[in-house]
mmCIF file of C-alpha atoms in Angstrom:
data_model
loop_
_atom_site.group_PDB
_atom_site.id
_atom_site.type_symbol
_atom_site.label_atom_id
_atom_site.label_comp_id
_atom_site.label_asym_id
_atom_site.label_seq_id
_atom_site.Cartn_x
_atom_site.Cartn_y
_atom_site.Cartn_z
ATOM 1 C CA MET Z 1 58.467 113.686 139.384
ATOM 2 C CA PRO Z 2 61.964 112.015 141.164
ATOM 3 C CA GLY Z 3 65.286 112.458 139.443
ATOM 4 C CA VAL Z 4 66.754 109.879 138.474
ATOM 5 C CA ALA Z 5 70.243 109.237 137.359
ATOM 6 C CA PRO Z 6 70.923 108.214 133.698
ATOM 7 C CA LYS Z 7 71.320 104.520 133.415
ATOM 8 C CA ARG Z 8 74.777 105.085 131.245
ATOM 9 C CA ALA Z 9 76.423 107.130 133.381
ATOM 10 C CA PHE Z 10 75.571 103.949 136.172
ATOM 11 C CA PHE Z 11 76.116 100.941 134.692
ATOM 12 C CA GLY Z 12 79.409 103.082 132.918
ATOM 13 C CA SER Z 13 80.458 103.604 136.013
ATOM 14 C CA TRP Z 14 80.742 100.369 137.900
ATOM 15 C CA PHE Z 15 81.826 98.994 134.789
ATOM 16 C CA PHE Z 16 84.920 100.709 134.962
ATOM 17 C CA PHE Z 17 85.222 99.030 137.808
ATOM 18 C CA VAL Z 18 84.725 95.764 137.522
ATOM 19 C CA LEU Z 19 86.673 95.109 133.784
ATOM 20 C CA PRO Z 20 89.891 96.157 135.148
ATOM 21 C CA ILE Z 21 89.183 93.411 138.365
ATOM 22 C CA VAL Z 22 87.772 90.440 136.240
ATOM 23 C CA PHE Z 23 90.371 91.040 133.458
ATOM 24 C CA LEU Z 24 94.070 91.407 135.625
ATOM 25 C CA SER Z 25 92.672 87.842 137.155
ATOM 26 C CA SER Z 26 92.287 86.419 134.072
ATOM 27 C CA LEU Z 27 95.173 87.249 132.862
ATOM 28 C CA GLY Z 28 96.874 86.270 136.164
ATOM 29 C CA LEU Z 29 95.111 83.066 135.856
ATOM 30 C CA LEU Z 30 96.346 81.890 132.076
ATOM 31 C CA VAL Z 31 100.057 83.320 133.228
ATOM 32 C CA LEU Z 32 100.096 80.807 136.203
ATOM 33 C CA ILE Z 33 100.021 77.973 134.101
ATOM 34 C CA SER Z 34 102.842 79.021 131.674
ATOM 35 C CA ALA Z 35 104.682 80.216 135.282
ATOM 36 C CA GLY Z 36 104.114 76.197 136.402
ATOM 37 C CA SER Z 37 105.433 74.957 132.966
ATOM 38 C CA GLY Z 38 108.693 74.069 134.593
ATOM 39 C CA ARG Z 39 107.478 71.560 137.042
ATOM 40 C CA SER Z 40 105.992 67.824 138.092
ATOM 41 C CA ASP Z 41 102.892 69.297 138.406
ATOM 42 C CA PRO Z 42 102.861 72.162 135.916
ATOM 43 C CA TYR Z 43 99.376 72.846 136.594
ATOM 44 C CA MET Z 44 99.719 73.220 140.583
ATOM 45 C CA PHE Z 45 99.611 76.790 140.365
ATOM 46 C CA ALA Z 46 97.073 77.735 138.107
ATOM 47 C CA ARG Z 47 94.970 75.030 139.925
ATOM 48 C CA LYS Z 48 95.062 75.978 143.398
ATOM 49 C CA GLN Z 49 94.670 80.062 142.475
ATOM 50 C CA ALA Z 50 91.479 78.955 140.424
ATOM 51 C CA MET Z 51 89.901 78.105 143.787
ATOM 52 C CA TRP Z 52 90.917 80.770 145.557
ATOM 53 C CA LEU Z 53 90.365 82.667 143.039
ATOM 54 C CA ALA Z 54 86.205 81.577 143.000
ATOM 55 C CA ILE Z 55 86.338 82.530 147.448
ATOM 56 C CA ALA Z 56 87.875 85.835 146.205
ATOM 57 C CA TYR Z 57 85.071 86.640 143.739
ATOM 58 C CA CYS Z 58 82.551 85.309 146.623
ATOM 59 C CA VAL Z 59 84.075 87.753 149.222
ATOM 60 C CA GLY Z 60 84.215 90.464 146.548
ATOM 61 C CA ILE Z 61 80.962 90.109 145.871
ATOM 62 C CA PHE Z 62 79.611 89.829 149.939
ATOM 63 C CA THR Z 63 81.837 93.113 150.334
ATOM 64 C CA ALA Z 64 79.865 94.718 147.179
ATOM 65 C CA PHE Z 65 76.699 93.780 147.891
ATOM 66 C CA ILE Z 66 76.983 94.358 152.177
ATOM 67 C CA ASP Z 67 75.771 97.580 153.646
ATOM 68 C CA ILE Z 68 78.602 99.511 154.413
ATOM 69 C CA ARG Z 69 77.630 100.597 157.647
ATOM 70 C CA VAL Z 70 77.742 97.357 158.937
ATOM 71 C CA LEU Z 71 81.134 97.104 158.320
ATOM 72 C CA LYS Z 72 81.097 100.457 160.797
ATOM 73 C CA LYS Z 73 79.968 98.242 163.766
ATOM 74 C CA MET Z 74 82.909 95.409 162.916
ATOM 75 C CA SER Z 75 85.973 97.798 163.177
ATOM 76 C CA ILE Z 76 86.692 97.327 166.599
ATOM 77 C CA PRO Z 77 86.200 93.361 166.464
ATOM 78 C CA LEU Z 78 88.108 93.223 163.750
ATOM 79 C CA ALA Z 79 90.737 95.408 164.978
ATOM 80 C CA VAL Z 80 91.390 93.413 168.121
ATOM 81 C CA ILE Z 81 91.366 90.153 166.307
ATOM 82 C CA THR Z 82 93.797 91.122 163.653
ATOM 83 C CA VAL Z 83 96.140 92.384 166.595
ATOM 84 C CA LEU Z 84 95.911 88.835 168.194
ATOM 85 C CA LEU Z 85 96.637 87.415 164.953
ATOM 86 C CA LEU Z 86 99.564 89.990 164.423
ATOM 87 C CA VAL Z 87 100.959 88.945 167.837
ATOM 88 C CA ALA Z 88 100.113 85.237 167.656
ATOM 89 C CA VAL Z 89 102.187 85.193 164.516
ATOM 90 C CA LEU Z 90 105.484 86.389 166.059
ATOM 91 C CA ILE Z 91 105.173 83.376 168.701
ATOM 92 C CA PRO Z 92 107.230 80.191 167.114
ATOM 93 C CA GLN Z 93 105.663 78.104 168.733
ATOM 94 C CA VAL Z 94 102.404 79.245 165.936
ATOM 95 C CA GLY Z 95 103.241 81.754 163.583
ATOM 96 C CA ARG Z 96 105.078 79.355 160.544
ATOM 97 C CA GLU Z 97 108.774 80.945 159.203
ATOM 98 C CA VAL Z 98 109.615 81.185 155.728
ATOM 99 C CA ASN Z 99 113.000 82.662 154.624
ATOM 100 C CA GLY Z 100 113.768 83.960 157.904
ATOM 101 C CA ALA Z 101 110.112 85.742 157.590
ATOM 102 C CA ARG Z 102 107.507 84.949 160.475
ATOM 103 C CA ARG Z 103 104.626 85.784 158.407
ATOM 104 C CA TRP Z 104 102.172 82.780 157.983
ATOM 105 C CA ILE Z 105 99.691 80.964 160.363
ATOM 106 C CA SER Z 106 99.224 77.495 158.787
ATOM 107 C CA LEU Z 107 95.234 76.360 159.163
ATOM 108 C CA GLY Z 108 95.757 72.512 157.569
ATOM 109 C CA PRO Z 109 96.850 73.142 154.111
ATOM 110 C CA ILE Z 110 96.019 76.556 154.050
ATOM 111 C CA LEU Z 111 98.571 79.534 154.814
ATOM 112 C CA PHE Z 112 97.379 82.555 155.783
ATOM 113 C CA GLN Z 113 98.554 85.806 156.236
ATOM 114 C CA PRO Z 114 97.428 88.041 159.027
ATOM 115 C CA SER Z 115 99.068 91.335 157.437
ATOM 116 C CA ASP Z 116 96.728 90.834 154.420
ATOM 117 C CA LEU Z 117 93.764 90.754 157.024
ATOM 118 C CA ALA Z 118 95.359 94.283 158.896
ATOM 119 C CA LYS Z 119 95.438 96.297 155.601
ATOM 120 C CA PHE Z 120 91.620 95.752 156.286
ATOM 121 C CA ALA Z 121 91.631 96.158 159.419
ATOM 122 C CA ILE Z 122 93.379 99.833 159.868
ATOM 123 C CA VAL Z 123 90.720 100.936 156.537
ATOM 124 C CA ILE Z 124 87.941 99.978 158.217
ATOM 125 C CA ALA Z 125 89.192 101.441 161.707
ATOM 126 C CA LEU Z 126 91.001 104.334 160.476
ATOM 127 C CA SER Z 127 87.527 104.985 158.573
ATOM 128 C CA THR Z 128 84.877 104.718 161.405
ATOM 129 C CA TYR Z 129 87.628 106.784 164.143
ATOM 130 C CA LEU Z 130 88.038 109.568 161.788
ATOM 131 C CA HIS Z 131 84.253 109.765 160.864
ATOM 132 C CA ALA Z 132 83.442 110.481 164.283
ATOM 133 C CA ASN Z 133 85.997 112.272 165.388
ATOM 134 C CA GLN Z 134 85.652 114.439 162.080
ATOM 135 C CA ARG Z 135 85.162 117.625 163.881
ATOM 136 C CA ARG Z 136 87.905 117.368 166.466
ATOM 137 C CA MET Z 137 90.921 116.608 164.064
ATOM 138 C CA GLY Z 138 92.243 119.740 164.038
ATOM 139 C CA SER Z 139 93.468 119.010 167.508
ATOM 140 C CA VAL Z 140 96.528 117.141 168.639
ATOM 141 C CA LEU Z 141 94.916 114.459 170.670
ATOM 142 C CA TYR Z 142 92.314 113.731 168.415
ATOM 143 C CA GLY Z 143 93.687 114.627 165.109
ATOM 144 C CA PHE Z 144 97.248 112.815 165.542
ATOM 145 C CA ILE Z 145 97.683 111.143 169.061
ATOM 146 C CA ILE Z 146 94.789 108.483 168.537
ATOM 147 C CA PRO Z 147 94.922 108.097 164.656
ATOM 148 C CA PHE Z 148 98.271 107.596 164.831
ATOM 149 C CA SER Z 149 98.911 105.147 167.905
ATOM 150 C CA ILE Z 150 96.022 103.316 165.996
ATOM 151 C CA LEU Z 151 97.790 103.036 162.571
ATOM 152 C CA GLY Z 152 101.599 102.361 164.341
ATOM 153 C CA THR Z 153 100.258 99.126 166.717
ATOM 154 C CA PHE Z 154 99.255 97.186 163.657
ATOM 155 C CA CYS Z 155 102.502 98.552 161.782
ATOM 156 C CA ALA Z 156 104.914 97.867 164.384
ATOM 157 C CA LEU Z 157 103.497 94.125 164.577
ATOM 158 C CA ILE Z 158 104.417 93.396 160.984
ATOM 159 C CA ILE Z 159 107.704 94.557 161.183
ATOM 160 C CA LEU Z 160 108.446 92.598 163.353
ATOM 161 C CA GLU Z 161 107.628 89.843 161.250
ATOM 162 C CA PRO Z 162 109.362 91.213 159.587
ATOM 163 C CA ASP Z 163 107.741 92.394 156.587
ATOM 164 C CA PHE Z 164 108.816 95.824 155.593
ATOM 165 C CA GLY Z 165 106.749 96.223 152.352
ATOM 166 C CA THR Z 166 103.546 95.725 154.158
ATOM 167 C CA THR Z 167 104.890 98.266 156.985
ATOM 168 C CA ALA Z 168 105.419 100.961 154.320
ATOM 169 C CA LEU Z 169 102.337 100.193 152.595
ATOM 170 C CA CYS Z 170 99.743 100.134 155.661
ATOM 171 C CA GLY Z 171 102.054 102.948 156.591
ATOM 172 C CA LEU Z 172 101.441 105.239 153.821
ATOM 173 C CA VAL Z 173 98.011 104.138 153.064
ATOM 174 C CA GLY Z 174 96.993 104.970 156.864
ATOM 175 C CA THR Z 175 99.022 108.542 156.716
ATOM 176 C CA ALA Z 176 97.035 109.680 153.211
ATOM 177 C CA LEU Z 177 93.917 108.701 154.962
ATOM 178 C CA ILE Z 178 94.886 110.763 158.324
ATOM 179 C CA PHE Z 179 96.424 113.587 156.525
ATOM 180 C CA LEU Z 180 92.687 113.968 154.175
ATOM 181 C CA ALA Z 181 90.695 113.780 156.819
ATOM 182 C CA GLY Z 182 92.209 117.068 158.395
ATOM 183 C CA THR Z 183 95.048 115.673 160.425
ATOM 184 C CA LYS Z 184 97.091 119.227 160.326
ATOM 185 C CA LEU Z 185 100.477 119.565 158.862
ATOM 186 C CA ARG Z 186 102.667 120.926 161.419
ATOM 187 C CA TYR Z 187 101.811 117.502 162.972
ATOM 188 C CA LEU Z 188 102.136 115.286 160.524
ATOM 189 C CA ILE Z 189 105.363 116.018 158.823
ATOM 190 C CA PRO Z 190 107.849 115.859 161.464
ATOM 191 C CA ALA Z 191 105.533 112.408 162.404
ATOM 192 C CA ALA Z 192 106.140 111.465 158.507
ATOM 193 C CA LEU Z 193 109.824 112.640 158.867
ATOM 194 C CA ALA Z 194 110.512 110.262 162.124
ATOM 195 C CA ALA Z 195 108.678 106.969 160.979
ATOM 196 C CA ALA Z 196 110.743 107.235 157.631
ATOM 197 C CA THR Z 197 113.994 107.424 159.636
ATOM 198 C CA LEU Z 198 113.081 104.980 162.177
ATOM 199 C CA PHE Z 199 112.431 103.239 158.639
ATOM 200 C CA CYS Z 200 115.805 103.946 157.185
ATOM 201 C CA VAL Z 201 117.301 103.021 160.826
ATOM 202 C CA MET Z 202 115.823 99.381 160.896
ATOM 203 C CA VAL Z 203 116.392 98.271 157.314
ATOM 204 C CA TYR Z 204 119.891 99.246 157.410
ATOM 205 C CA HIS Z 205 120.201 97.269 160.872
ATOM 206 C CA ASN Z 206 118.937 94.149 159.074
ATOM 207 C CA PRO Z 207 121.440 92.333 156.744
ATOM 208 C CA VAL Z 208 119.503 91.104 153.817
ATOM 209 C CA ARG Z 209 117.355 94.052 153.840
ATOM 210 C CA PHE Z 210 120.387 96.424 153.638
ATOM 211 C CA GLN Z 211 122.066 94.129 151.262
ATOM 212 C CA ARG Z 212 118.831 94.922 148.760
ATOM 213 C CA ILE Z 213 119.488 98.266 148.391
ATOM 214 C CA ILE Z 214 123.348 98.385 148.256
ATOM 215 C CA SER Z 215 122.517 95.968 145.324
ATOM 216 C CA PHE Z 216 120.002 98.282 143.942
ATOM 217 C CA LEU Z 217 122.402 101.305 143.577
ATOM 218 C CA ASP Z 218 124.775 99.075 141.910
ATOM 219 C CA PHE Z 219 122.872 96.835 140.416
ATOM 220 C CA GLU Z 220 125.516 96.007 137.343
ATOM 221 C CA ALA Z 221 128.095 94.458 140.300
ATOM 222 C CA ASN Z 222 125.417 92.275 141.830
ATOM 223 C CA LYS Z 223 123.553 91.154 138.873
ATOM 224 C CA SER Z 224 124.893 87.465 140.083
ATOM 225 C CA GLY Z 225 124.129 88.472 143.397
ATOM 226 C CA GLY Z 226 122.044 90.531 145.301
ATOM 227 C CA ALA Z 227 120.096 91.965 142.156
ATOM 228 C CA TYR Z 228 119.741 89.017 140.547
ATOM 229 C CA GLN Z 229 116.237 88.371 140.354
ATOM 230 C CA LEU Z 230 116.356 92.168 139.239
ATOM 231 C CA TYR Z 231 118.569 91.141 136.134
ATOM 232 C CA GLN Z 232 116.683 88.566 135.098
ATOM 233 C CA ALA Z 233 113.409 90.497 135.348
ATOM 234 C CA LEU Z 234 114.940 92.903 133.226
ATOM 235 C CA LEU Z 235 116.033 90.193 130.951
ATOM 236 C CA ALA Z 236 112.799 89.009 130.528
ATOM 237 C CA PHE Z 237 111.263 92.616 129.743
ATOM 238 C CA GLY Z 238 114.420 92.718 127.134
ATOM 239 C CA THR Z 239 113.488 89.231 125.480
ATOM 240 C CA GLY Z 240 109.600 89.760 125.163
ATOM 241 C CA GLY Z 241 110.125 93.017 123.141
ATOM 242 C CA ILE Z 242 107.025 94.617 121.613
ATOM 243 C CA SER Z 243 104.820 91.507 120.824
ATOM 244 C CA GLY Z 244 106.462 89.050 122.865
ATOM 245 C CA THR Z 245 107.831 85.204 123.022
ATOM 246 C CA GLY Z 246 104.008 84.118 123.598
ATOM 247 C CA ILE Z 247 102.250 81.858 126.165
ATOM 248 C CA GLY Z 248 104.185 78.829 127.521
ATOM 249 C CA GLN Z 249 107.513 79.518 125.454
ATOM 250 C CA GLY Z 250 109.118 82.292 128.040
ATOM 251 C CA ARG Z 251 112.695 80.531 129.858
ATOM 252 C CA GLN Z 252 112.312 82.792 133.077
ATOM 253 C CA GLN Z 253 109.915 81.170 134.827
ATOM 254 C CA ILE Z 254 111.914 77.768 133.933
ATOM 255 C CA PHE Z 255 113.758 78.165 137.363
ATOM 256 C CA PHE Z 256 116.014 81.490 135.985
ATOM 257 C CA LEU Z 257 113.924 83.747 138.100
ATOM 258 C CA PRO Z 258 113.319 83.159 141.424
ATOM 259 C CA GLU Z 259 109.410 83.484 142.636
ATOM 260 C CA ALA Z 260 108.449 84.302 139.003
ATOM 261 C CA HIS Z 261 104.588 83.151 140.035
ATOM 262 C CA THR Z 262 104.474 85.491 142.584
ATOM 263 C CA ASP Z 263 106.547 89.050 143.426
ATOM 264 C CA PHE Z 264 107.641 88.736 139.655
ATOM 265 C CA ILE Z 265 105.065 87.672 138.292
ATOM 266 C CA PHE Z 266 104.729 91.241 136.091
ATOM 267 C CA ALA Z 267 108.318 90.378 134.378
ATOM 268 C CA ILE Z 268 106.333 87.040 133.107
ATOM 269 C CA VAL Z 269 103.882 88.867 131.635
ATOM 270 C CA GLY Z 270 106.809 91.207 129.359
ATOM 271 C CA GLU Z 271 108.406 88.557 128.219
ATOM 272 C CA GLU Z 272 105.553 86.428 126.996
ATOM 273 C CA LEU Z 273 103.076 88.779 125.738
ATOM 274 C CA GLY Z 274 105.111 91.663 125.244
ATOM 275 C CA LEU Z 275 104.886 95.278 125.999
ATOM 276 C CA CYS Z 276 101.804 96.070 124.800
ATOM 277 C CA PHE Z 277 99.915 93.137 127.606
ATOM 278 C CA THR Z 278 102.301 95.077 129.807
ATOM 279 C CA LEU Z 279 101.094 98.484 129.123
ATOM 280 C CA LEU Z 280 97.865 97.452 129.342
ATOM 281 C CA VAL Z 281 98.124 96.264 132.519
ATOM 282 C CA ALA Z 282 99.289 99.180 134.233
ATOM 283 C CA LEU Z 283 96.327 100.782 132.266
ATOM 284 C CA MET Z 284 93.732 98.118 134.520
ATOM 285 C CA PHE Z 285 94.676 99.603 137.535
ATOM 286 C CA PHE Z 286 95.370 103.510 135.975
ATOM 287 C CA THR Z 287 91.778 102.964 134.980
ATOM 288 C CA LEU Z 288 90.667 101.963 138.489
ATOM 289 C CA PHE Z 289 92.642 104.501 139.896
ATOM 290 C CA ILE Z 290 90.677 107.503 138.178
ATOM 291 C CA SER Z 291 87.303 105.891 137.846
ATOM 292 C CA ALA Z 292 87.670 105.704 141.800
ATOM 293 C CA VAL Z 293 89.143 109.549 142.267
ATOM 294 C CA LEU Z 294 86.111 110.475 140.000
ATOM 295 C CA SER Z 295 83.601 108.646 141.767
ATOM 296 C CA LEU Z 296 85.012 109.919 145.511
ATOM 297 C CA PRO Z 297 83.595 113.166 145.118
ATOM 298 C CA LYS Z 298 80.570 111.759 145.329
ATOM 299 C CA ALA Z 299 80.868 110.100 148.868
ATOM 300 C CA GLN Z 300 77.571 111.107 150.949
ATOM 301 C CA ASN Z 301 80.573 111.442 154.946
ATOM 302 C CA MET Z 302 83.792 110.955 155.918
ATOM 303 C CA TYR Z 303 83.388 107.667 156.413
ATOM 304 C CA GLU Z 304 82.728 106.311 152.983
ATOM 305 C CA PHE Z 305 84.692 109.160 151.809
ATOM 306 C CA CYS Z 306 87.963 107.409 153.814
ATOM 307 C CA LEU Z 307 86.505 103.601 153.303
ATOM 308 C CA GLY Z 308 86.990 104.211 149.308
ATOM 309 C CA THR Z 309 89.818 105.571 149.124
ATOM 310 C CA GLY Z 310 91.529 102.970 151.829
ATOM 311 C CA ALA Z 311 90.328 100.383 149.375
ATOM 312 C CA MET Z 312 91.080 102.242 146.447
ATOM 313 C CA LEU Z 313 94.410 102.727 147.843
ATOM 314 C CA MET Z 314 95.481 99.860 149.229
ATOM 315 C CA ILE Z 315 95.236 98.304 145.832
ATOM 316 C CA VAL Z 316 96.737 100.570 143.791
ATOM 317 C CA VAL Z 317 99.965 101.216 145.814
ATOM 318 C CA GLN Z 318 100.610 97.732 146.014
ATOM 319 C CA ALA Z 319 100.422 97.619 142.413
ATOM 320 C CA LEU Z 320 102.886 100.557 141.741
ATOM 321 C CA PHE Z 321 105.390 98.840 144.964
ATOM 322 C CA ASN Z 322 105.316 95.912 142.594
ATOM 323 C CA MET Z 323 105.469 97.555 139.280
ATOM 324 C CA CYS Z 324 108.299 99.540 140.418
ATOM 325 C CA VAL Z 325 110.234 96.638 141.807
ATOM 326 C CA VAL Z 326 110.104 94.252 139.170
ATOM 327 C CA THR Z 327 111.148 97.043 135.930
ATOM 328 C CA GLY Z 328 113.836 98.587 138.523
ATOM 329 C CA LEU Z 329 112.528 101.635 139.885
ATOM 330 C CA ALA Z 330 112.419 100.346 143.575
ATOM 331 C CA PRO Z 331 114.725 98.022 145.378
ATOM 332 C CA THR Z 332 114.118 94.025 145.675
ATOM 333 C CA LYS Z 333 110.717 93.489 148.244
ATOM 334 C CA GLY Z 334 108.557 90.567 148.216
ATOM 335 C CA ILE Z 335 104.843 92.314 147.370
ATOM 336 C CA SER Z 336 102.896 91.387 145.459
ATOM 337 C CA LEU Z 337 100.721 92.538 142.086
ATOM 338 C CA PRO Z 338 97.146 92.299 143.003
ATOM 339 C CA PHE Z 339 95.066 90.108 142.127
ATOM 340 C CA MET Z 340 97.423 88.208 139.589
ATOM 341 C CA SER Z 341 100.270 87.316 142.198
ATOM 342 C CA TYR Z 342 99.794 83.686 143.484
ATOM 343 C CA GLY Z 343 98.658 83.573 147.019
ATOM 344 C CA GLY Z 344 95.878 82.860 148.639
ATOM 345 C CA SER Z 345 95.232 85.266 151.672
ATOM 346 C CA ASN Z 346 96.277 88.474 149.237
ATOM 347 C CA LEU Z 347 93.742 87.596 146.892
ATOM 348 C CA VAL Z 348 91.249 87.617 149.040
ATOM 349 C CA ALA Z 349 91.969 91.002 150.416
ATOM 350 C CA MET Z 350 92.566 92.715 147.304
ATOM 351 C CA PHE Z 351 88.683 91.351 145.857
ATOM 352 C CA ALA Z 352 87.691 92.691 149.476
ATOM 353 C CA PHE Z 353 88.434 95.969 148.826
ATOM 354 C CA SER Z 354 87.408 95.841 145.427
ATOM 355 C CA GLY Z 355 83.535 94.899 146.544
ATOM 356 C CA ILE Z 356 83.658 97.493 148.793
ATOM 357 C CA LEU Z 357 85.133 100.025 146.525
ATOM 358 C CA LEU Z 358 82.525 98.938 143.973
ATOM 359 C CA ASN Z 359 79.698 99.452 146.994
ATOM 360 C CA CYS Z 360 80.432 102.457 147.594
ATOM 361 C CA VAL Z 361 79.985 103.504 143.771
ATOM 362 C CA LEU Z 362 76.846 102.069 143.309
ATOM 363 C CA SER Z 363 75.377 103.892 146.751
ATOM 364 C CA TRP Z 364 76.333 106.674 145.427
ATOM 365 C CA ASN Z 365 75.250 106.501 141.900
ATOM 366 C CA LYS Z 366 71.676 105.294 143.240
ATOM 367 C CA PRO Z 367 68.611 107.355 141.838
ATOM 368 C CA THR Z 368 67.686 109.709 144.215
ATOM 369 C CA VAL Z 369 63.802 110.146 144.836
ATOM 370 C CA ILE Z 370 62.822 113.555 145.981
ATOM 371 C CA LYS Z 371 59.835 113.960 147.797
ATOM 372 C CA SER Z 372 57.136 116.807 146.756
ATOM 373 C CA SER Z 373 57.285 118.345 150.261
ATOM 374 C CA GLU Z 374 61.506 118.867 149.977
ATOM 375 C CA LEU Z 375 60.667 120.968 146.683
#
């Protein structure tokens, strides 16, 4: 008789991927209602986020059930289109500048960040390349120069916007995939050190970013200046305590905490819902991480392994970045909390990665039919 995977194990696997996504996106929508309470239209953020959430769910469902081999065929066209968009956003007549950074392209009433598409393109392009050259990853050309040239092209264009956070995220995830595919450490370590050094030099020569580092290192002296956001975020966590002040009862979103609805939404969760929900949010991302790690050994080939790993890391590492910034464990940097922060293109990108991850898990857990001739 054919061997069939137990239903309980099958449903248990995908359930622990879907639960965190549904919980986090729903909680984010709820908190955004509160985050807009100090504005003339208190439901503006929640209303727009709900529309983006509907689009994101459709994208997530699409990527969850598409044949992932189709994505392999899309890797080169997607990479080329993404590079062109990253170049276009740097052109003053095309890219829209906000707070000194040129990261957005305006499509009518919609602002789109090509760097969010770049996250997707990097994972697919590297997964396709690493699978095709799996047996040659030990060589300096195929295992080091070419894959890092692919990754470096995207990162160089993103950092010119400038967007240091997304550059660091893409660089870390891309390097992790190249390492896991078999690149030798004697190539990888010097390149990583050189890239980190260059990154630090660029931060040093960027007055805004360098001031953030100084403010982070001397928090007390800069709490009314460069560390103001961090100071207000920590006040929010302290005010919330264990149980929180209650939805809509917090004060930080009423113009005390800048970007409360985007990069610092985690602080609003801490203030209004307390330590319990703060830890629950962290637990949801940890559940997603552990579920992915336990499922990745079932990958059928290098392409699927890199695709699943890249999708998981893009979500989890970005979440870790955000939570470290908001809690004062890392210098202030504008990076969204996946599924919860206000914003369309990043929300769609995170759901696309979630769909890919779920697609891989469903594929790996399909019942296997063994023909009698194969016994």
